[in-house]
PDB file of C-alpha atoms in Angstrom:
ATOM      1  CA  MET A  17       5.874  26.223 -37.933  1.00 61.00           C
ATOM      2  CA  ILE A  18       5.328  22.551 -38.815  1.00 68.00           C
ATOM      3  CA  THR A  19       8.785  21.783 -37.429  1.00 74.00           C
ATOM      4  CA  VAL A  20       7.799  23.335 -34.092  1.00 69.00           C
ATOM      5  CA  TYR A  21       4.698  21.158 -33.825  1.00 72.00           C
ATOM      6  CA  LEU A  22       6.615  18.040 -34.783  1.00 79.00           C
ATOM      7  CA  TRP A  23       9.172  18.848 -32.082  1.00 77.00           C
ATOM      8  CA  VAL A  24       6.382  19.220 -29.481  1.00 77.00           C
ATOM      9  CA  ILE A  25       4.813  15.925 -30.584  1.00 82.00           C
ATOM     10  CA  LEU A  26       8.194  14.179 -30.258  1.00 83.00           C
ATOM     11  CA  LYS A  27       8.625  15.500 -26.714  1.00 82.00           C
ATOM     12  CA  LEU A  28       5.094  14.373 -25.844  1.00 82.00           C
ATOM     13  CA  LEU A  29       5.736  10.876 -27.201  1.00 87.00           C
ATOM     14  CA  ILE A  30       8.978  10.583 -25.224  1.00 86.00           C
ATOM     15  CA  GLY A  31       7.326  11.852 -22.029  1.00 83.00           C
ATOM     16  CA  PHE A  32       4.287   9.584 -22.392  1.00 82.00           C
ATOM     17  CA  SER A  33       6.430   6.545 -23.220  1.00 86.00           C
ATOM     18  CA  LEU A  34       8.744   6.964 -20.221  1.00 83.00           C
ATOM     19  CA  ILE A  35       5.973   7.698 -17.723  1.00 81.00           C
ATOM     20  CA  ILE A  36       3.658   4.906 -18.926  1.00 82.00           C
ATOM     21  CA  THR A  37       6.563   2.442 -18.925  1.00 83.00           C
ATOM     22  CA  TYR A  38       7.371   3.400 -15.315  1.00 79.00           C
ATOM     23  CA  LEU A  39       3.724   3.044 -14.214  1.00 76.00           C
ATOM     24  CA  ASN A  40       3.393  -0.367 -15.877  1.00 79.00           C
ATOM     25  CA  LEU A  41       6.702  -1.662 -14.495  1.00 76.00           C
ATOM     26  CA  THR A  42       5.753  -0.629 -10.952  1.00 72.00           C
ATOM     27  CA  GLY A  43       2.129  -1.785 -11.283  1.00 69.00           C
ATOM     28  CA  ARG A  44       0.794   1.674 -10.482  1.00 65.00           C
ATOM     29  CA  ASN A  45      -1.431   2.104 -13.484  1.00 59.00           C
ATOM     30  CA  GLN A  46      -4.550   2.852 -11.420  1.00 59.00           C
ATOM     31  CA  ILE A  47      -5.187   5.654  -8.928  1.00 55.00           C
ATOM     32  CA  ALA A  48      -6.129   3.172  -6.178  1.00 53.00           C
ATOM     33  CA  MET A  49      -2.690   1.553  -6.453  1.00 58.00           C
ATOM     34  CA  MET A  50      -0.797   4.804  -5.974  1.00 66.00           C
ATOM     35  CA  SER A  51       0.759   6.063  -2.768  1.00 68.00           C
ATOM     36  CA  ALA A  52       1.208   9.716  -1.838  1.00 70.00           C
ATOM     37  CA  VAL A  53       4.738   9.478  -3.252  1.00 73.00           C
ATOM     38  CA  ASP A  54       3.368   8.322  -6.618  1.00 75.00           C
ATOM     39  CA  LEU A  55       0.746  11.052  -6.784  1.00 76.00           C
ATOM     40  CA  VAL A  56       3.199  13.848  -5.941  1.00 79.00           C
ATOM     41  CA  GLY A  57       5.793  12.354  -8.279  1.00 78.00           C
ATOM     42  CA  ASN A  58       3.279  12.230 -11.118  1.00 77.00           C
ATOM     43  CA  PHE A  59       2.499  15.909 -10.611  1.00 81.00           C
ATOM     44  CA  ILE A  60       6.214  16.640 -10.828  1.00 81.00           C
ATOM     45  CA  LEU A  61       6.603  14.523 -13.957  1.00 80.00           C
ATOM     46  CA  GLY A  62       3.611  16.274 -15.502  1.00 79.00           C
ATOM     47  CA  GLY A  63       5.182  19.622 -14.645  1.00 79.00           C
ATOM     48  CA  VAL A  64       8.484  18.590 -16.221  1.00 78.00           C
ATOM     49  CA  VAL A  65       6.784  17.463 -19.436  1.00 80.00           C
ATOM     50  CA  GLY A  66       4.459  20.480 -19.589  1.00 77.00           C
ATOM     51  CA  GLY A  67       7.178  22.986 -18.783  1.00 76.00           C
ATOM     52  CA  ILE A  68       9.587  21.696 -21.412  1.00 76.00           C
ATOM     53  CA  LEU A  69       7.133  21.213 -24.294  1.00 71.00           C
ATOM     54  CA  TYR A  70       7.513  24.788 -25.472  1.00 69.00           C
ATOM     55  CA  ASN A  71      11.089  25.280 -24.330  1.00 72.00           C
ATOM     56  CA  ASP A  72      13.248  24.982 -27.434  1.00 71.00           C
ATOM     57  CA  LYS A  73      16.429  25.876 -25.569  1.00 75.00           C
ATOM     58  CA  LEU A  74      16.693  22.592 -23.654  1.00 74.00           C
ATOM     59  CA  PRO A  75      18.352  19.804 -25.687  1.00 80.00           C
ATOM     60  CA  ILE A  76      16.271  16.673 -26.162  1.00 80.00           C
ATOM     61  CA  LEU A  77      18.858  14.513 -24.383  1.00 84.00           C
ATOM     62  CA  HIS A  78      18.717  16.778 -21.325  1.00 82.00           C
ATOM     63  CA  TYR A  79      14.930  16.487 -21.370  1.00 82.00           C
ATOM     64  CA  ILE A  80      15.127  12.674 -21.422  1.00 85.00           C
ATOM     65  CA  ALA A  81      17.796  12.677 -18.688  1.00 87.00           C
ATOM     66  CA  LEU A  82      15.630  14.921 -16.485  1.00 85.00           C
ATOM     67  CA  LEU A  83      12.611  12.652 -16.887  1.00 86.00           C
ATOM     68  CA  ILE A  84      14.670   9.533 -16.108  1.00 88.00           C
ATOM     69  CA  LEU A  85      16.172  11.258 -13.052  1.00 88.00           C
ATOM     70  CA  CYS A  86      12.694  12.099 -11.710  1.00 86.00           C
ATOM     71  CA  ILE A  87      11.491   8.531 -12.325  1.00 86.00           C
ATOM     72  CA  LEU A  88      14.542   7.034 -10.596  1.00 88.00           C
ATOM     73  CA  PHE A  89      14.022   9.341  -7.615  1.00 86.00           C
ATOM     74  CA  MET A  90      10.373   8.237  -7.343  1.00 83.00           C
ATOM     75  CA  ALA A  91      11.370   4.569  -7.570  1.00 83.00           C
ATOM     76  CA  LEU A  92      14.057   5.026  -4.896  1.00 86.00           C
ATOM     77  CA  PHE A  93      11.717   6.895  -2.554  1.00 82.00           C
ATOM     78  CA  ASN A  94       9.023   4.235  -2.980  1.00 79.00           C
ATOM     79  CA  TYR A  95      11.572   1.492  -2.272  1.00 81.00           C
ATOM     80  CA  LEU A  96      12.814   3.226   0.889  1.00 83.00           C
ATOM     81  CA  SER A  97       9.280   3.915   2.078  1.00 78.00           C
ATOM     82  CA  ARG A  98       8.586   0.178   2.005  1.00 75.00           C
ATOM     83  CA  LYS A  99      11.790  -0.784   3.762  1.00 76.00           C
ATOM     84  CA  ILE A 100      11.809   1.869   6.524  1.00 77.00           C
ATOM     85  CA  PRO A 101       8.731   1.530   8.808  1.00 71.00           C
ATOM     86  CA  ASP A 102       8.687   5.175   9.983  1.00 74.00           C
ATOM     87  CA  LEU A 103       8.995   6.460   6.422  1.00 74.00           C
ATOM     88  CA  ARG A 104       6.293   4.056   5.271  1.00 73.00           C
ATOM     89  CA  LYS A 105       3.920   5.386   7.928  1.00 71.00           C
ATOM     90  CA  ARG A 106       4.469   8.957   6.735  1.00 73.00           C
ATOM     91  CA  THR A 107       4.323   8.328   2.988  1.00 72.00           C
ATOM     92  CA  ILE A 108       1.983   5.363   2.536  1.00 72.00           C
ATOM     93  CA  GLY A 109       0.103   5.469   5.820  1.00 75.00           C
ATOM     94  CA  GLU A 110      -1.475   2.644   7.784  1.00 81.00           C
ATOM     95  CA  PRO A 111      -4.954   1.090   7.823  1.00 86.00           C
ATOM     96  CA  ILE A 112      -7.340   2.656  10.351  1.00 90.00           C
ATOM     97  CA  THR A 113      -9.549   0.192  12.199  1.00 91.00           C
ATOM     98  CA  LEU A 114     -12.962   1.724  12.900  1.00 92.00           C
ATOM     99  CA  ILE A 115     -14.841  -1.234  14.398  1.00 90.00           C
ATOM    100  CA  ARG A 116     -13.429  -4.331  16.048  1.00 89.00           C
ATOM    101  CA  ASP A 117     -15.575  -7.113  17.586  1.00 86.00           C
ATOM    102  CA  GLY A 118     -18.625  -4.910  17.021  1.00 85.00           C
ATOM    103  CA  VAL A 119     -17.183  -2.054  19.105  1.00 88.00           C
ATOM    104  CA  PHE A 120     -16.498   1.384  17.632  1.00 88.00           C
ATOM    105  CA  LEU A 121     -12.894   2.423  18.304  1.00 90.00           C
ATOM    106  CA  ILE A 122     -13.606   6.048  19.199  1.00 87.00           C
ATOM    107  CA  ASP A 123      -9.935   6.791  19.931  1.00 89.00           C
ATOM    108  CA  ASN A 124      -9.067   5.922  16.313  1.00 88.00           C
ATOM    109  CA  PHE A 125     -11.818   8.235  15.108  1.00 86.00           C
ATOM    110  CA  ASN A 126     -10.461  11.059  17.268  1.00 86.00           C
ATOM    111  CA  GLU A 127      -6.789  10.501  16.394  1.00 87.00           C
ATOM    112  CA  ASN A 128      -7.537  10.415  12.658  1.00 86.00           C
ATOM    113  CA  ALA A 129     -10.274  13.022  12.509  1.00 82.00           C
ATOM    114  CA  SER A 130      -8.689  14.691   9.474  1.00 80.00           C
ATOM    115  CA  ARG A 131      -8.730  11.416   7.507  1.00 79.00           C
ATOM    116  CA  ILE A 132     -12.112  10.016   8.553  1.00 84.00           C
ATOM    117  CA  ASP A 133     -15.410  11.421   7.345  1.00 82.00           C
ATOM    118  CA  LEU A 134     -18.258   9.294   8.673  1.00 79.00           C
ATOM    119  CA  LYS A 135     -20.457  10.209   5.707  1.00 82.00           C
ATOM    120  CA  ASP A 136     -17.764   9.012   3.309  1.00 88.00           C
ATOM    121  CA  VAL A 137     -17.485   5.764   5.287  1.00 88.00           C
ATOM    122  CA  ALA A 138     -21.271   5.325   5.125  1.00 87.00           C
ATOM    123  CA  THR A 139     -21.143   5.918   1.348  1.00 90.00           C
ATOM    124  CA  ALA A 140     -18.403   3.284   0.972  1.00 90.00           C
ATOM    125  CA  LEU A 141     -20.551   0.839   2.950  1.00 89.00           C
ATOM    126  CA  ARG A 142     -23.617   1.507   0.815  1.00 90.00           C
ATOM    127  CA  MET A 143     -21.532   0.710  -2.280  1.00 91.00           C
ATOM    128  CA  GLN A 144     -21.087  -2.743  -0.714  1.00 90.00           C
ATOM    129  CA  ASN A 145     -24.852  -3.038  -0.099  1.00 89.00           C
ATOM    130  CA  ILE A 146     -24.446  -2.342   3.622  1.00 88.00           C
ATOM    131  CA  PHE A 147     -26.920   0.351   4.635  1.00 84.00           C
ATOM    132  CA  SER A 148     -26.347   0.488   8.379  1.00 80.00           C
ATOM    133  CA  PHE A 149     -23.573   0.167  10.957  1.00 81.00           C
ATOM    134  CA  ASP A 150     -25.726  -2.426  12.686  1.00 79.00           C
ATOM    135  CA  ASN A 151     -24.357  -5.995  12.601  1.00 83.00           C
ATOM    136  CA  ILE A 152     -20.850  -4.947  11.529  1.00 87.00           C
ATOM    137  CA  ASP A 153     -18.204  -6.940  13.366  1.00 89.00           C
ATOM    138  CA  PHE A 154     -15.121  -5.364  11.782  1.00 91.00           C
ATOM    139  CA  ALA A 155     -14.528  -2.294   9.607  1.00 92.00           C
ATOM    140  CA  GLN A 156     -11.249  -0.763   8.506  1.00 93.00           C
ATOM    141  CA  ILE A 157     -10.148   2.025   6.157  1.00 91.00           C
ATOM    142  CA  GLU A 158      -7.296   0.690   4.040  1.00 86.00           C
ATOM    143  CA  THR A 159      -4.359   2.775   2.847  1.00 79.00           C
ATOM    144  CA  THR A 160      -6.030   2.944  -0.589  1.00 75.00           C
ATOM    145  CA  GLY A 161      -9.078   4.630   0.966  1.00 79.00           C
ATOM    146  CA  HIS A 162     -11.321   1.589   0.552  1.00 86.00           C
ATOM    147  CA  VAL A 163     -13.342   0.301   3.508  1.00 91.00           C
ATOM    148  CA  SER A 164     -13.013  -3.399   4.381  1.00 90.00           C
ATOM    149  CA  VAL A 165     -15.977  -4.865   6.251  1.00 91.00           C
ATOM    150  CA  ILE A 166     -16.785  -8.157   7.983  1.00 88.00           C
ATOM    151  CA  MET A 167     -20.336  -8.722   9.175  1.00 87.00           C
ATOM    152  CA  LYS A 168     -21.079 -10.419  12.487  1.00 80.00           C
ATOM    153  CA  GLU A 169     -22.663 -13.470  10.883  1.00 73.00           C
ATOM    154  CA  GLU A 170     -19.431 -14.107   8.993  1.00 62.00           C
ATOM    155  CA  ALA A 171     -17.664 -14.488  12.349  1.00 52.00           C
ATOM    156  CA  LYS A 172     -14.157 -14.329  10.961  1.00 63.00           C
ATOM    157  CA  GLN A 173     -11.511 -11.698  11.595  1.00 67.00           C
ATOM    158  CA  PRO A 174      -9.265 -10.558   8.709  1.00 72.00           C
ATOM    159  CA  ALA A 175      -5.925 -12.272   8.263  1.00 77.00           C
ATOM    160  CA  ARG A 176      -2.910 -10.259   9.410  1.00 83.00           C
ATOM    161  CA  PHE A 177       0.634 -10.419   8.094  1.00 86.00           C
ATOM    162  CA  VAL A 178       3.114 -11.015  10.928  1.00 91.00           C
ATOM    163  CA  ILE A 179       6.222 -11.692   8.803  1.00 90.00           C
ATOM    164  CA  HIS A 180       7.213 -10.686   5.302  1.00 86.00           C
ATOM    165  CA  ARG A 181      10.577 -11.601   3.776  1.00 86.00           C
ATOM    166  CA  GLY A 182      11.996 -12.391   7.213  1.00 88.00           C
ATOM    167  CA  GLU A 183      10.808  -9.133   8.832  1.00 88.00           C
ATOM    168  CA  ILE A 184       8.560  -9.418  11.901  1.00 90.00           C
ATOM    169  CA  PHE A 185       5.703  -6.898  12.115  1.00 89.00           C
ATOM    170  CA  ASP A 186       5.603  -6.034  15.812  1.00 88.00           C
ATOM    171  CA  LYS A 187       2.513  -3.824  15.506  1.00 85.00           C
ATOM    172  CA  GLU A 188       0.481  -6.639  13.976  1.00 86.00           C
ATOM    173  CA  LEU A 189       1.523  -8.957  16.808  1.00 89.00           C
ATOM    174  CA  GLU A 190       0.454  -6.288  19.285  1.00 87.00           C
ATOM    175  CA  ILE A 191      -2.997  -6.078  17.668  1.00 83.00           C
ATOM    176  CA  LEU A 192      -3.268  -9.867  17.831  1.00 86.00           C
ATOM    177  CA  GLN A 193      -2.154  -9.730  21.481  1.00 87.00           C
ATOM    178  CA  ARG A 194       0.662 -12.136  20.713  1.00 89.00           C
ATOM    179  CA  SER A 195       4.360 -11.932  21.533  1.00 91.00           C
ATOM    180  CA  GLU A 196       7.430 -12.396  19.382  1.00 92.00           C
ATOM    181  CA  LYS A 197       8.340 -15.367  21.590  1.00 91.00           C
ATOM    182  CA  TRP A 198       4.992 -17.008  20.762  1.00 91.00           C
ATOM    183  CA  LEU A 199       5.653 -16.434  17.081  1.00 92.00           C
ATOM    184  CA  MET A 200       9.162 -17.907  17.201  1.00 92.00           C
ATOM    185  CA  ASP A 201       7.947 -20.894  19.246  1.00 91.00           C
ATOM    186  CA  THR A 202       5.157 -21.541  16.729  1.00 90.00           C
ATOM    187  CA  LEU A 203       7.605 -21.330  13.842  1.00 90.00           C
ATOM    188  CA  ALA A 204      10.018 -23.661  15.656  1.00 89.00           C
ATOM    189  CA  GLY A 205       7.173 -26.157  15.996  1.00 87.00           C
ATOM    190  CA  LEU A 206       6.915 -26.103  12.209  1.00 87.00           C
ATOM    191  CA  GLY A 207      10.665 -26.575  11.837  1.00 88.00           C
ATOM    192  CA  LEU A 208      11.119 -23.008  10.613  1.00 89.00           C
ATOM    193  CA  SER A 209      13.454 -21.330  13.076  1.00 85.00           C
ATOM    194  CA  ASP A 210      15.312 -19.341  10.397  1.00 89.00           C
ATOM    195  CA  LEU A 211      13.379 -16.151   9.531  1.00 90.00           C
ATOM    196  CA  GLN A 212      15.251 -15.876   6.242  1.00 90.00           C
ATOM    197  CA  GLN A 213      13.413 -19.034   5.130  1.00 88.00           C
ATOM    198  CA  ILE A 214      10.074 -17.277   5.482  1.00 91.00           C
ATOM    199  CA  PHE A 215       8.575 -15.331   2.609  1.00 91.00           C
ATOM    200  CA  LEU A 216       5.242 -14.690   4.328  1.00 88.00           C
ATOM    201  CA  ALA A 217       3.488 -15.584   7.572  1.00 90.00           C
ATOM    202  CA  GLU A 218      -0.052 -14.545   8.421  1.00 88.00           C
ATOM    203  CA  TRP A 219      -2.465 -15.227  11.239  1.00 88.00           C
ATOM    204  CA  VAL A 220      -5.681 -16.598   9.756  1.00 80.00           C
ATOM    205  CA  GLY A 221      -8.302 -16.478  12.485  1.00 73.00           C
ATOM    206  CA  ASP A 222      -7.231 -19.578  14.412  1.00 76.00           C
ATOM    207  CA  HIS A 223      -3.910 -20.646  12.912  1.00 83.00           C
ATOM    208  CA  LEU A 224      -0.639 -19.416  11.463  1.00 87.00           C
ATOM    209  CA  LEU A 225      -0.100 -19.871   7.740  1.00 86.00           C
ATOM    210  CA  VAL A 226       3.538 -19.738   6.618  1.00 89.00           C
ATOM    211  CA  VAL A 227       4.897 -19.550   3.078  1.00 90.00           C
ATOM    212  CA  THR A 228       8.598 -20.348   2.776  1.00 89.00           C
ATOM    213  CA  THR A 229      10.970 -19.031   0.124  1.00 88.00           C
ATOM    214  CA  ASP A 230      10.592 -22.254  -1.866  1.00 86.00           C
ATOM    215  CA  GLY A 231       6.877 -21.503  -2.311  1.00 82.00           C
ATOM    216  CA  ARG A 232       5.638 -24.233   0.039  1.00 83.00           C
ATOM    217  CA  THR A 233       2.956 -23.541   2.664  1.00 84.00           C
ATOM    218  CA  HIS A 234       2.962 -24.663   6.278  1.00 86.00           C
ATOM    219  CA  GLY A 235       0.012 -24.318   8.650  1.00 77.00           C
ATOM    220  CA  SER A 236      -0.522 -24.533  12.380  1.00 57.00           C
ATOM    221  CA  ARG A 237      -3.751 -24.359  14.376  1.00 56.00           C
ATOM    222  CA  LYS A 238      -2.129 -23.895  17.762  1.00 50.00           C
TER     223      LYS A 238
END
């Protein structure tokens, strides 16, 4: 009987060690950091560990191999979801802008009715000491479920990424009402015509901030 319990404890230690190592390596050690892929994958991993704890017929090496296979599949799916825009939209989602320039974007409320509960939004605002929708200039539900807010007196729109690791984000340019030609012309003015040189570029209210692959920053207020 003691041998059985020791065997279960060993399986638990192996399962916990592998899963916690994966979460720490990927930085997903908090619920807010997890995507839908992570949450579903964790349920699967939990099912694998729970289902095998009392199964003495499965060799320990097969158990470890199965756990590693599940973890590798999660890591691959997460990687692909960040590289393929359509897959990212379906697995991670996109921020939902609720208010822009003090105007409620009713179409966004209607299109995302299943994801937006106005009472939940109001609760999130109260947690930030904002007790009314009055005087809100910008509000957005992030992919983590948090609500980002800018009040009118702050008079500053949130920064938006337009390039990351050489990839241009067309949707962000569309929101900013800017064209890809404008972006390339602005970069050329900074002597940065090669997109592969660019680690990050973001529009910061009135200028473009660019971080190149050597870690240096370049700014333009045009």
